[in-house]
mmCIF file with all atom_site columns, C-alpha atoms in Angstrom:
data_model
loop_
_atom_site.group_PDB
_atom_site.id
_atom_site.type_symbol
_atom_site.label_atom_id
_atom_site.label_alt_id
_atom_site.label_comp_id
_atom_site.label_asym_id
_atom_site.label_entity_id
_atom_site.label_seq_id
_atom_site.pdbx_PDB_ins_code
_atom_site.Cartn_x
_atom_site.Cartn_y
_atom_site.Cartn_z
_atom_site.occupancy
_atom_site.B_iso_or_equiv
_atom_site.pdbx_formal_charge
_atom_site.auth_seq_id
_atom_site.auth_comp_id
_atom_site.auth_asym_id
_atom_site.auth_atom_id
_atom_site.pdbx_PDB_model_num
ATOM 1   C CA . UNK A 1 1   ? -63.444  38.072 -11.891 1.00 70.00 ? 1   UNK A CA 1
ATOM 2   C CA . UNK A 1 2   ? -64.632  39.632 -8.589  1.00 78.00 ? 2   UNK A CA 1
ATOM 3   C CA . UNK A 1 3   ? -65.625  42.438 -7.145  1.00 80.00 ? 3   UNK A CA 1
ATOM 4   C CA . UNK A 1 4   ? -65.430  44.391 -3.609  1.00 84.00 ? 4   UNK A CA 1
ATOM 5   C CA . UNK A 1 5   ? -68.841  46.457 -3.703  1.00 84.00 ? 5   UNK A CA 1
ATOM 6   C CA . UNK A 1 6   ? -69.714  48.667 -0.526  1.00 86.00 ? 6   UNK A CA 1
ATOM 7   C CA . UNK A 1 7   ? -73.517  48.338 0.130   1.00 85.00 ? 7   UNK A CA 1
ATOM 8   C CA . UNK A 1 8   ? -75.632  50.403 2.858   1.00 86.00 ? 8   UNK A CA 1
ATOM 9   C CA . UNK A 1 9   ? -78.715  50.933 4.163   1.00 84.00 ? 9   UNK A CA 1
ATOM 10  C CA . UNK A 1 10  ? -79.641  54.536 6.859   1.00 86.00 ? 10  UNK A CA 1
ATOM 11  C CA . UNK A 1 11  ? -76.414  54.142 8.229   1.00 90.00 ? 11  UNK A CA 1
ATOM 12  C CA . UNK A 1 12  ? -75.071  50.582 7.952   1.00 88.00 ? 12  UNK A CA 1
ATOM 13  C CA . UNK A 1 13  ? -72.210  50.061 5.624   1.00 88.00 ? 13  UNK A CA 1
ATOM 14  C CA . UNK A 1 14  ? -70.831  46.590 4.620   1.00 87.00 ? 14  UNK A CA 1
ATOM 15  C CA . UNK A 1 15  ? -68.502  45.356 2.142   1.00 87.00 ? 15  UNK A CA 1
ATOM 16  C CA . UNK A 1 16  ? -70.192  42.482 0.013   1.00 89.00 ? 16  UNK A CA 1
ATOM 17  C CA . UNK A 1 17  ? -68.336  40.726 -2.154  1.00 88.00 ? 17  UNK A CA 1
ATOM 18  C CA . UNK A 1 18  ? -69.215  39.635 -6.045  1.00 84.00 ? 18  UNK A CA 1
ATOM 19  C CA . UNK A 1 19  ? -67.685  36.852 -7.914  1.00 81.00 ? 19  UNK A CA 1
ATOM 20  C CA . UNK A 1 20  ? -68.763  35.633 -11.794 1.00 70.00 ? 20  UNK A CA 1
ATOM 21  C CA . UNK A 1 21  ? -70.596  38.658 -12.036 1.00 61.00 ? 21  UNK A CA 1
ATOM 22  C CA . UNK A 1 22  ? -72.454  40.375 -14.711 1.00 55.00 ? 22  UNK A CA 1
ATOM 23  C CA . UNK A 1 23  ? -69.819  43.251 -15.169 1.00 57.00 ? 23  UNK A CA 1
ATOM 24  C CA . UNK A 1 24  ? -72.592  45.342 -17.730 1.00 54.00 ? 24  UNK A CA 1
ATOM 25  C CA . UNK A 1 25  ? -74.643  45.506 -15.052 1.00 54.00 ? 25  UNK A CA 1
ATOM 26  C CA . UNK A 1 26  ? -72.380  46.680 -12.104 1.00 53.00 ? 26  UNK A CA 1
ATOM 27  C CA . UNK A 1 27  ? -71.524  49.224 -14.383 1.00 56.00 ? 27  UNK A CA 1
ATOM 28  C CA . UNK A 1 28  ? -74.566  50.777 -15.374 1.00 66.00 ? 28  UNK A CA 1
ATOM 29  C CA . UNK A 1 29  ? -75.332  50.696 -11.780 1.00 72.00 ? 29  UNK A CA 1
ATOM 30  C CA . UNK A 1 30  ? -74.088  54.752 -9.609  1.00 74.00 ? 30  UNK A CA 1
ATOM 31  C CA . UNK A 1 31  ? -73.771  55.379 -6.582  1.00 78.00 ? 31  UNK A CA 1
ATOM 32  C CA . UNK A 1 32  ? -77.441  56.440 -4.829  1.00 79.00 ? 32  UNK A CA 1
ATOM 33  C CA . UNK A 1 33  ? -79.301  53.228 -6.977  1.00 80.00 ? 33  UNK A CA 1
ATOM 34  C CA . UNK A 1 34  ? -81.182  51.130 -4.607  1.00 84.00 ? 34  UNK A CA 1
ATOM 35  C CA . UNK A 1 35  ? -81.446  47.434 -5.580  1.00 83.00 ? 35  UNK A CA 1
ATOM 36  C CA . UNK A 1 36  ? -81.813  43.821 -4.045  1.00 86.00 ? 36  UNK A CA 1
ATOM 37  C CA . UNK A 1 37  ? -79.359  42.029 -3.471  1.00 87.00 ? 37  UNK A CA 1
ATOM 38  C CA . UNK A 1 38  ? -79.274  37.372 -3.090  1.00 89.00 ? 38  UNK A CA 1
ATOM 39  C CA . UNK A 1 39  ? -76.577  37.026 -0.489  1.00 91.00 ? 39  UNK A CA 1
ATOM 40  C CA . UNK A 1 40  ? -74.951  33.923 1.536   1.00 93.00 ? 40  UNK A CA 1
ATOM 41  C CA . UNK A 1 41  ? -73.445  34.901 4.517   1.00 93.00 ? 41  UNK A CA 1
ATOM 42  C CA . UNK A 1 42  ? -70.454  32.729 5.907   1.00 93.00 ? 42  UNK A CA 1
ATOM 43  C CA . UNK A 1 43  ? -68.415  33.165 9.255   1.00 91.00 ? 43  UNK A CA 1
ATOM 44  C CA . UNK A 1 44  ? -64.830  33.987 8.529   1.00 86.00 ? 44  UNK A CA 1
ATOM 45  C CA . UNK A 1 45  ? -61.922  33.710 10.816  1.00 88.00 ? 45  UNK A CA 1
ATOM 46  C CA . UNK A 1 46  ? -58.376  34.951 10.755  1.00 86.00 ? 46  UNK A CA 1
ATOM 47  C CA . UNK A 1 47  ? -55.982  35.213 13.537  1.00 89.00 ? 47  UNK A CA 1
ATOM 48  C CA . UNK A 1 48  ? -58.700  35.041 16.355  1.00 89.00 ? 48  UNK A CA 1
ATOM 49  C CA . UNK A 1 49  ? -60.898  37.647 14.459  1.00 90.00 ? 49  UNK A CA 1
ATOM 50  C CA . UNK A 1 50  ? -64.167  36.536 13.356  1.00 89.00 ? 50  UNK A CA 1
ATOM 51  C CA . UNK A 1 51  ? -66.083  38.524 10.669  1.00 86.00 ? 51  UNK A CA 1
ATOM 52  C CA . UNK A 1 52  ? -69.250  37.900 8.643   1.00 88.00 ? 52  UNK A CA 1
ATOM 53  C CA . UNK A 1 53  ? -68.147  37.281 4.981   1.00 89.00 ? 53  UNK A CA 1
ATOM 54  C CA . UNK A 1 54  ? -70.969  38.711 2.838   1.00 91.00 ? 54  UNK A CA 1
ATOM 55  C CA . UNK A 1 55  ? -70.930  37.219 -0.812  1.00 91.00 ? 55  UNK A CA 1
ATOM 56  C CA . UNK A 1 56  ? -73.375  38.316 -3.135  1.00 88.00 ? 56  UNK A CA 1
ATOM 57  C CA . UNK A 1 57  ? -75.023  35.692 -5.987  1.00 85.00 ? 57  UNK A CA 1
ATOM 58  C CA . UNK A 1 58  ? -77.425  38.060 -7.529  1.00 80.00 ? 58  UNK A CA 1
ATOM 59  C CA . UNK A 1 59  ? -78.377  41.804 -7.815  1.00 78.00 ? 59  UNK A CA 1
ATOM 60  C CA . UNK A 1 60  ? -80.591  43.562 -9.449  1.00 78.00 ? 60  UNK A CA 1
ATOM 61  C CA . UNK A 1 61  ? -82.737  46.795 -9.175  1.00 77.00 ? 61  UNK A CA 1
ATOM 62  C CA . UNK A 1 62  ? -84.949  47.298 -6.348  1.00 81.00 ? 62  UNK A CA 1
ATOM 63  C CA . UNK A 1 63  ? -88.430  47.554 -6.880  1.00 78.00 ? 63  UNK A CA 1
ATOM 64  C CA . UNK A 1 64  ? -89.017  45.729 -10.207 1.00 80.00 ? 64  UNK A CA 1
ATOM 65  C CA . UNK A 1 65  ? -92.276  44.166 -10.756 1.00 86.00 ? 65  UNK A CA 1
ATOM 66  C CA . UNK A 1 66  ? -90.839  40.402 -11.544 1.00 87.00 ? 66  UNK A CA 1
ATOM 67  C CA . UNK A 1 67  ? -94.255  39.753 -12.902 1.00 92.00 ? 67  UNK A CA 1
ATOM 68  C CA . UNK A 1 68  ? -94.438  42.235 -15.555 1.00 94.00 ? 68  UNK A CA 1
ATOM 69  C CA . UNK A 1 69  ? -91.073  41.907 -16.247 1.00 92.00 ? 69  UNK A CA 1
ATOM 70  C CA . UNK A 1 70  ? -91.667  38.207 -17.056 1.00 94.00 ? 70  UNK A CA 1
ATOM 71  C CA . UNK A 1 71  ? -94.832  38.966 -18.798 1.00 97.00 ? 71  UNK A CA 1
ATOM 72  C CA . UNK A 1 72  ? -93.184  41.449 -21.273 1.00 97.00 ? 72  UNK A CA 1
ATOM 73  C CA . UNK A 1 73  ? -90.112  39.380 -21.481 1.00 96.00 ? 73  UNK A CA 1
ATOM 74  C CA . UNK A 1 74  ? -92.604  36.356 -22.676 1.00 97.00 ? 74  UNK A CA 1
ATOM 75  C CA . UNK A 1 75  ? -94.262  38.608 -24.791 1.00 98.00 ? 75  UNK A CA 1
ATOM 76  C CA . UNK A 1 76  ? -90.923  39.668 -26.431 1.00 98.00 ? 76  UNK A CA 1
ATOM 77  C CA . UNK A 1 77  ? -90.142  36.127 -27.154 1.00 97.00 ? 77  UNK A CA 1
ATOM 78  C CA . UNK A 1 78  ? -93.656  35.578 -28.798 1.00 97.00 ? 78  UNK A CA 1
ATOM 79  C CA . UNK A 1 79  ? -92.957  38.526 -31.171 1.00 97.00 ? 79  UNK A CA 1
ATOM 80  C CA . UNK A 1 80  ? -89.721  37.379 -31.865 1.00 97.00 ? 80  UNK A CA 1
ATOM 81  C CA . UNK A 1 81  ? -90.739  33.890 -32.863 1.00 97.00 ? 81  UNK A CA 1
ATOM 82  C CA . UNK A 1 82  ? -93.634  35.333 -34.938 1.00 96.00 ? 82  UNK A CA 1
ATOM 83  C CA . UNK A 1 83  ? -96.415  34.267 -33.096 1.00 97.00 ? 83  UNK A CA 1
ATOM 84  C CA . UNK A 1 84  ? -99.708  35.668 -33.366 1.00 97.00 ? 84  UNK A CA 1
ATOM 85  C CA . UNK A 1 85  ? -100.656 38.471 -31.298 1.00 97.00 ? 85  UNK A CA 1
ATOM 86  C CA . UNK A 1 86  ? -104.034 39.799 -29.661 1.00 98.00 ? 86  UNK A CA 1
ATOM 87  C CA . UNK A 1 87  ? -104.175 43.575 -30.072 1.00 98.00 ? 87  UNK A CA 1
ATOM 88  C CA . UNK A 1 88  ? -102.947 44.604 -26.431 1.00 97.00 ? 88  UNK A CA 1
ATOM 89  C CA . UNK A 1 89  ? -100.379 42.530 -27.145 1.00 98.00 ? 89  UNK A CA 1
ATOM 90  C CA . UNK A 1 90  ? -99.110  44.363 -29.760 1.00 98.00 ? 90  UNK A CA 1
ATOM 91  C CA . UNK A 1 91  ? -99.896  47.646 -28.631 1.00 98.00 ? 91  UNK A CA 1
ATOM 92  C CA . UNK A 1 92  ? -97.519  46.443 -25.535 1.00 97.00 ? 92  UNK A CA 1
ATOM 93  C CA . UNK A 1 93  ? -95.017  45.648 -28.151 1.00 98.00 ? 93  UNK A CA 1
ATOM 94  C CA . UNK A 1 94  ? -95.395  48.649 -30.743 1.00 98.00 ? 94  UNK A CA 1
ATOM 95  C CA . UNK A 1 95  ? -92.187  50.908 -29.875 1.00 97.00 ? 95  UNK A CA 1
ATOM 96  C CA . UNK A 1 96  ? -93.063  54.128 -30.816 1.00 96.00 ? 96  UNK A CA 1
ATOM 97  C CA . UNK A 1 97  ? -90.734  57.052 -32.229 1.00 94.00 ? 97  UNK A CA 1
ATOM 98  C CA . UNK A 1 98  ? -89.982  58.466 -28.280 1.00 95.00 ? 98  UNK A CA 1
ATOM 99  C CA . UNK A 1 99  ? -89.440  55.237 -27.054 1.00 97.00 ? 99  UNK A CA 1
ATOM 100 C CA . UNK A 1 100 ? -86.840  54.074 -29.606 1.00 97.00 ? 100 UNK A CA 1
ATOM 101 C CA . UNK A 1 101 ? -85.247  57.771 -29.335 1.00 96.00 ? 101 UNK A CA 1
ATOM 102 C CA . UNK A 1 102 ? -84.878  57.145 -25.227 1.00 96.00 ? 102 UNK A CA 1
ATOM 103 C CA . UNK A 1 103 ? -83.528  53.816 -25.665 1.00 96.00 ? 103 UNK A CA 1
ATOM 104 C CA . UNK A 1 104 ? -80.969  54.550 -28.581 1.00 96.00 ? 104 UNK A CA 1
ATOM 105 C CA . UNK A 1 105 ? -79.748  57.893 -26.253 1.00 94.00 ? 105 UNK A CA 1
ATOM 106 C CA . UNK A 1 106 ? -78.789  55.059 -23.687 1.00 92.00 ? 106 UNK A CA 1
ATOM 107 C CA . UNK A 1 107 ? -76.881  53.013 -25.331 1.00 93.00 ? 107 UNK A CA 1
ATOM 108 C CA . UNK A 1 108 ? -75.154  55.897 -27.506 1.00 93.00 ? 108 UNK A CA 1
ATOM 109 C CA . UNK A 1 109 ? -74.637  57.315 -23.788 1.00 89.00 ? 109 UNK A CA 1
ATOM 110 C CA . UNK A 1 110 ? -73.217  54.359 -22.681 1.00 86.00 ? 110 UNK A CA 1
ATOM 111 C CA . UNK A 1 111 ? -70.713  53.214 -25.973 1.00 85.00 ? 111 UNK A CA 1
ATOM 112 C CA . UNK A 1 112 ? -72.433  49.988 -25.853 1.00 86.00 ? 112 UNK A CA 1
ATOM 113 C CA . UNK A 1 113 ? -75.116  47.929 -24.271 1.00 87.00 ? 113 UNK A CA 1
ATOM 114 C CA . UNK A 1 114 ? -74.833  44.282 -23.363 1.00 80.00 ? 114 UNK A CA 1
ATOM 115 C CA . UNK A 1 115 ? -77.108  44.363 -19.652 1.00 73.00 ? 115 UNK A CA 1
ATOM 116 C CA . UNK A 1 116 ? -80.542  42.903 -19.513 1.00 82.00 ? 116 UNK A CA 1
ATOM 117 C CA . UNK A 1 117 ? -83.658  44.814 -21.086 1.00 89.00 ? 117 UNK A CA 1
ATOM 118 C CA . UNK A 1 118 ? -84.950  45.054 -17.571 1.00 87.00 ? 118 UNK A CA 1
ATOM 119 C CA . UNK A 1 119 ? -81.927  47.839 -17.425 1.00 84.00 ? 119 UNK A CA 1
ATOM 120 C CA . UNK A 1 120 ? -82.265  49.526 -20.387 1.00 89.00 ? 120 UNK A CA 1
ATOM 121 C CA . UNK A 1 121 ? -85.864  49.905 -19.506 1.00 90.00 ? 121 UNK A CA 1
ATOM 122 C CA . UNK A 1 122 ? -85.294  51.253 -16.707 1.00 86.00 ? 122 UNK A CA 1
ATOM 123 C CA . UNK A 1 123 ? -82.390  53.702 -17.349 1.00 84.00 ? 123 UNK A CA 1
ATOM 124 C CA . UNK A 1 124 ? -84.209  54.874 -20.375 1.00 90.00 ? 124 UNK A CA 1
ATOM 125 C CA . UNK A 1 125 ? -87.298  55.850 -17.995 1.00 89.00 ? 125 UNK A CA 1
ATOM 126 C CA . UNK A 1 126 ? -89.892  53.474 -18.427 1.00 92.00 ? 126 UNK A CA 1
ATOM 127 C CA . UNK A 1 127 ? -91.138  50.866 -15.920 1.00 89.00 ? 127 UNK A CA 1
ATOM 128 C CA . UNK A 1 128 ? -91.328  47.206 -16.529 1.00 90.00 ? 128 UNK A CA 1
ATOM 129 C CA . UNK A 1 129 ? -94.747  47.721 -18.410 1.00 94.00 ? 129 UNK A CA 1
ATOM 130 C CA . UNK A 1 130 ? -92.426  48.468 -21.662 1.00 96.00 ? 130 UNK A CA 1
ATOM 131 C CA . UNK A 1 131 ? -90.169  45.798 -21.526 1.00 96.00 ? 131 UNK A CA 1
ATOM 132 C CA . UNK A 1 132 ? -91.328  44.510 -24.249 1.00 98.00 ? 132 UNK A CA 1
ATOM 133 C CA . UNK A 1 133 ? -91.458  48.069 -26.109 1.00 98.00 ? 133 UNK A CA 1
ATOM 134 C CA . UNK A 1 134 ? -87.708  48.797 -25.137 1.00 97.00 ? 134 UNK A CA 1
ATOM 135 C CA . UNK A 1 135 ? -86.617  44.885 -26.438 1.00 97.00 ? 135 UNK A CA 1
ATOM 136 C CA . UNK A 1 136 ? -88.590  45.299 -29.488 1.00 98.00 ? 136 UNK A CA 1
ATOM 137 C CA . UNK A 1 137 ? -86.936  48.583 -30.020 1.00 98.00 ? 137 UNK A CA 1
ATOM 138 C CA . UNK A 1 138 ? -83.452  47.072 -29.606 1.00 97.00 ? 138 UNK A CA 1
ATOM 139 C CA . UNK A 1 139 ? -84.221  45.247 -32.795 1.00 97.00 ? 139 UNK A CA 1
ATOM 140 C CA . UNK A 1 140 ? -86.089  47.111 -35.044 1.00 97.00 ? 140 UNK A CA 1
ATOM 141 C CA . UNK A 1 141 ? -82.680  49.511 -34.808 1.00 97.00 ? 141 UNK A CA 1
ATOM 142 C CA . UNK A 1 142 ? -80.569  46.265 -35.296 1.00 96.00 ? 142 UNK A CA 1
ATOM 143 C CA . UNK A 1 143 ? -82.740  44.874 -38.531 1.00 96.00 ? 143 UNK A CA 1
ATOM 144 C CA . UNK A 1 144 ? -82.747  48.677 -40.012 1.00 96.00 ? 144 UNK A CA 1
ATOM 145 C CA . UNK A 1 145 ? -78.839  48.802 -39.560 1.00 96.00 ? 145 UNK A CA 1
ATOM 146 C CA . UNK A 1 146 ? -79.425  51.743 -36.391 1.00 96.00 ? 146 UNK A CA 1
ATOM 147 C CA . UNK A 1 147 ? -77.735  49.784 -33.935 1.00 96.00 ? 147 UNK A CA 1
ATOM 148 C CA . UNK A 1 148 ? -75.351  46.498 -34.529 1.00 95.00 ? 148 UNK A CA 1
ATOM 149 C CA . UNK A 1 149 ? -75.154  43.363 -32.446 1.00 93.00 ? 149 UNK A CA 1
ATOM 150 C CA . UNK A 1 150 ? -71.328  42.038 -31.755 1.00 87.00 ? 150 UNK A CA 1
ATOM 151 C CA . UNK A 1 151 ? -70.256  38.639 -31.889 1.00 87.00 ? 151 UNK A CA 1
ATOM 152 C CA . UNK A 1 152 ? -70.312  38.479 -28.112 1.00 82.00 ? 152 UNK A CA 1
ATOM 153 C CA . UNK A 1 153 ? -73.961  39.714 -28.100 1.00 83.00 ? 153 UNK A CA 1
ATOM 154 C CA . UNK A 1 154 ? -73.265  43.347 -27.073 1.00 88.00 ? 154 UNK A CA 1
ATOM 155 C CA . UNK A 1 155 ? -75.261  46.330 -28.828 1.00 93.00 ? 155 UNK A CA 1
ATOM 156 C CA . UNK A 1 156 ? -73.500  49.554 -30.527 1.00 92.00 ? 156 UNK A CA 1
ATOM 157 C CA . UNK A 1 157 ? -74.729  52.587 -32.435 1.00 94.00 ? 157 UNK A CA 1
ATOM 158 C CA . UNK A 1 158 ? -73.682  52.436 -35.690 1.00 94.00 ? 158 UNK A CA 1
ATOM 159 C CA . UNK A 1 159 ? -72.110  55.430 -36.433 1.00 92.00 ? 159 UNK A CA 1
ATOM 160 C CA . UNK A 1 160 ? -71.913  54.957 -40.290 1.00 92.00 ? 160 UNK A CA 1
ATOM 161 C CA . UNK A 1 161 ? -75.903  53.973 -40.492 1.00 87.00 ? 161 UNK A CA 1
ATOM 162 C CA . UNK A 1 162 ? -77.889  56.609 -42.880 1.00 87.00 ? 162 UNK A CA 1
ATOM 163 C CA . UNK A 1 163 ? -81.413  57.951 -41.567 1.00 91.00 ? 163 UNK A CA 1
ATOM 164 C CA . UNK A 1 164 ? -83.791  55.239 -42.028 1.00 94.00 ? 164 UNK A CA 1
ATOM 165 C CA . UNK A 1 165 ? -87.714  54.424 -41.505 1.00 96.00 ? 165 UNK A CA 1
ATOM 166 C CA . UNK A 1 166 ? -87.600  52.152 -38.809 1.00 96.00 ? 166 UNK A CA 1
ATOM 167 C CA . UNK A 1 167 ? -90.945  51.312 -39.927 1.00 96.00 ? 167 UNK A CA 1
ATOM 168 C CA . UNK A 1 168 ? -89.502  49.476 -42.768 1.00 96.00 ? 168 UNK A CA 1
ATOM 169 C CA . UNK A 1 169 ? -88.217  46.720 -40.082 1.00 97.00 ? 169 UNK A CA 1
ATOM 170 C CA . UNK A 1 170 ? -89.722  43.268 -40.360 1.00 97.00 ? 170 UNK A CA 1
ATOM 171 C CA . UNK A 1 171 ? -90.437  43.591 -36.935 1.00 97.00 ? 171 UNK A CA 1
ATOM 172 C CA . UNK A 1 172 ? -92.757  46.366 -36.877 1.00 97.00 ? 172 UNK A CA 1
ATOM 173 C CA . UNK A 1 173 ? -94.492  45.155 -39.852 1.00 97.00 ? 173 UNK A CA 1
ATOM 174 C CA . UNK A 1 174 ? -95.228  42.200 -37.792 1.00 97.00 ? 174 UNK A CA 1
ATOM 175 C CA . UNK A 1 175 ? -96.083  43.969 -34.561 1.00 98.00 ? 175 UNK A CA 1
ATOM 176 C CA . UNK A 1 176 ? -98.237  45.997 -36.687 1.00 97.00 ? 176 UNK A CA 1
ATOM 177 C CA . UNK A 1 177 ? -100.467 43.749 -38.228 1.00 97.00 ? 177 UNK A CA 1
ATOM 178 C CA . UNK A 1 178 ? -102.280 42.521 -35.252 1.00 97.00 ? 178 UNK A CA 1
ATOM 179 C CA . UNK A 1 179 ? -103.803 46.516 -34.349 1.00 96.00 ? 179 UNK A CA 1
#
C-alpha cells in the first residue's frame, strides 16, 4: 500500500512518496489543496545517480489550528462519555439544523466517509472551532438511523432511513441539557 504523490510549492515539483497511508484521506484531498506534510529525506543511489528520496509519514491540511482541533476533539470525547458540560461547552457541541445538513451533503457527496473529523470539518466549511459540532453531528445521524457506521468504522447515508427529528437523539438530549 503506497503511493507516488507529486507535491509543489511556486515552482518546485517533487515526487514524495507515501507508504501505510490513510487512503480516505488522500482521497478527499484535489489537486490545488495546500497541506503539511512530515517527511524523512534519504539519499538514494542507482547506477552512479544520486537522488533525494522523499518519503512522506504524515499529511494533513495546512493551516489547522492543532489546538482547537484538540480542544474540540477532547470536548467530543467528554460528550460522548456523558460527562457534564459547562454551557459553552455545549453550545460548542450543539449541531444545529445547517450544520448537520453541510456535513450529511459531504458524506452523501462522497458515498462514504471514513477520514478524520478534522476533514469533514473542513470540507463541509467550517474551521476547527466546530469540530466538535461536525463529530457530534456524525452521531446524532448515526443514533437516529440518518447515517450508518460499517463494521470497519466507515460512515454511509442510509438511503432507506425515513425523515426523522434528530432532536430525538440521545445525544442532543444530552448536549442539550447543560444550556
Amino acid at each position: 500500500k503506497h503511493m507516488r504523490i507529486t507535491v509543489s510549492k511556486g515552482d518546485t515539483r517533487i515526487f514524495a512518496m507515501y507508504f501505510g497511508h490513510d487512503r480516505a484521506l488522500v482521497f478527499l484531498l484535489v489537486v490545488g489543496d495546500t497541506v503539511d506534510l512530515a517527511v524523512n529525506l534519504d539519499r538514494n543511489e542507482y547506477q552512479g545517480s544520486v537522488r533525494i528520496g522523499v518519503y512522506i509519514r504524515n499529511m494533513r491540511p495546512a493551516g489547522s489550528d492543532d489546538i482547537k482541533v484538540l480542544e474540540g476533539l477532547r470536548l467530543f470525547d467528554r460528550v460522548m462519555h456523558g460527562e457534564e458540560l459547562t454551557a459553552e461547552q455545549a453550545r460548542a457541541a450543539l449541531p444545529d439544523r445547517s450544520l448537520c445538513g453541510a456535513v450529511y451533503t459531504q458524506i452523501k457527496r462522497r458515498g462514504s466517509w471514513s477520514a478524520e473529523y478534522e476533514m469533514l470539518c473542513l470540507r463541509s466549511g467550517f474551521g476547527a472551532d466546530r469540530i466538535c459540532a461536525v463529530a457530534s453531528a456524525v452521531e446524532v445521524m448515526v443514533q437516529t438511523g440518518v447515517l450508518n457506521r460499517s463494521p470497519a468504522g466507515s460512515i454511509v447515508v442510509n438511503e432507506q432511513s425515513p425523515k426523522v427529528n434528530l432532536e430525538d437523539a440521545q445525544l442532543m438530549k444530552h448536549i442539550r441539557s447543560f444550556l
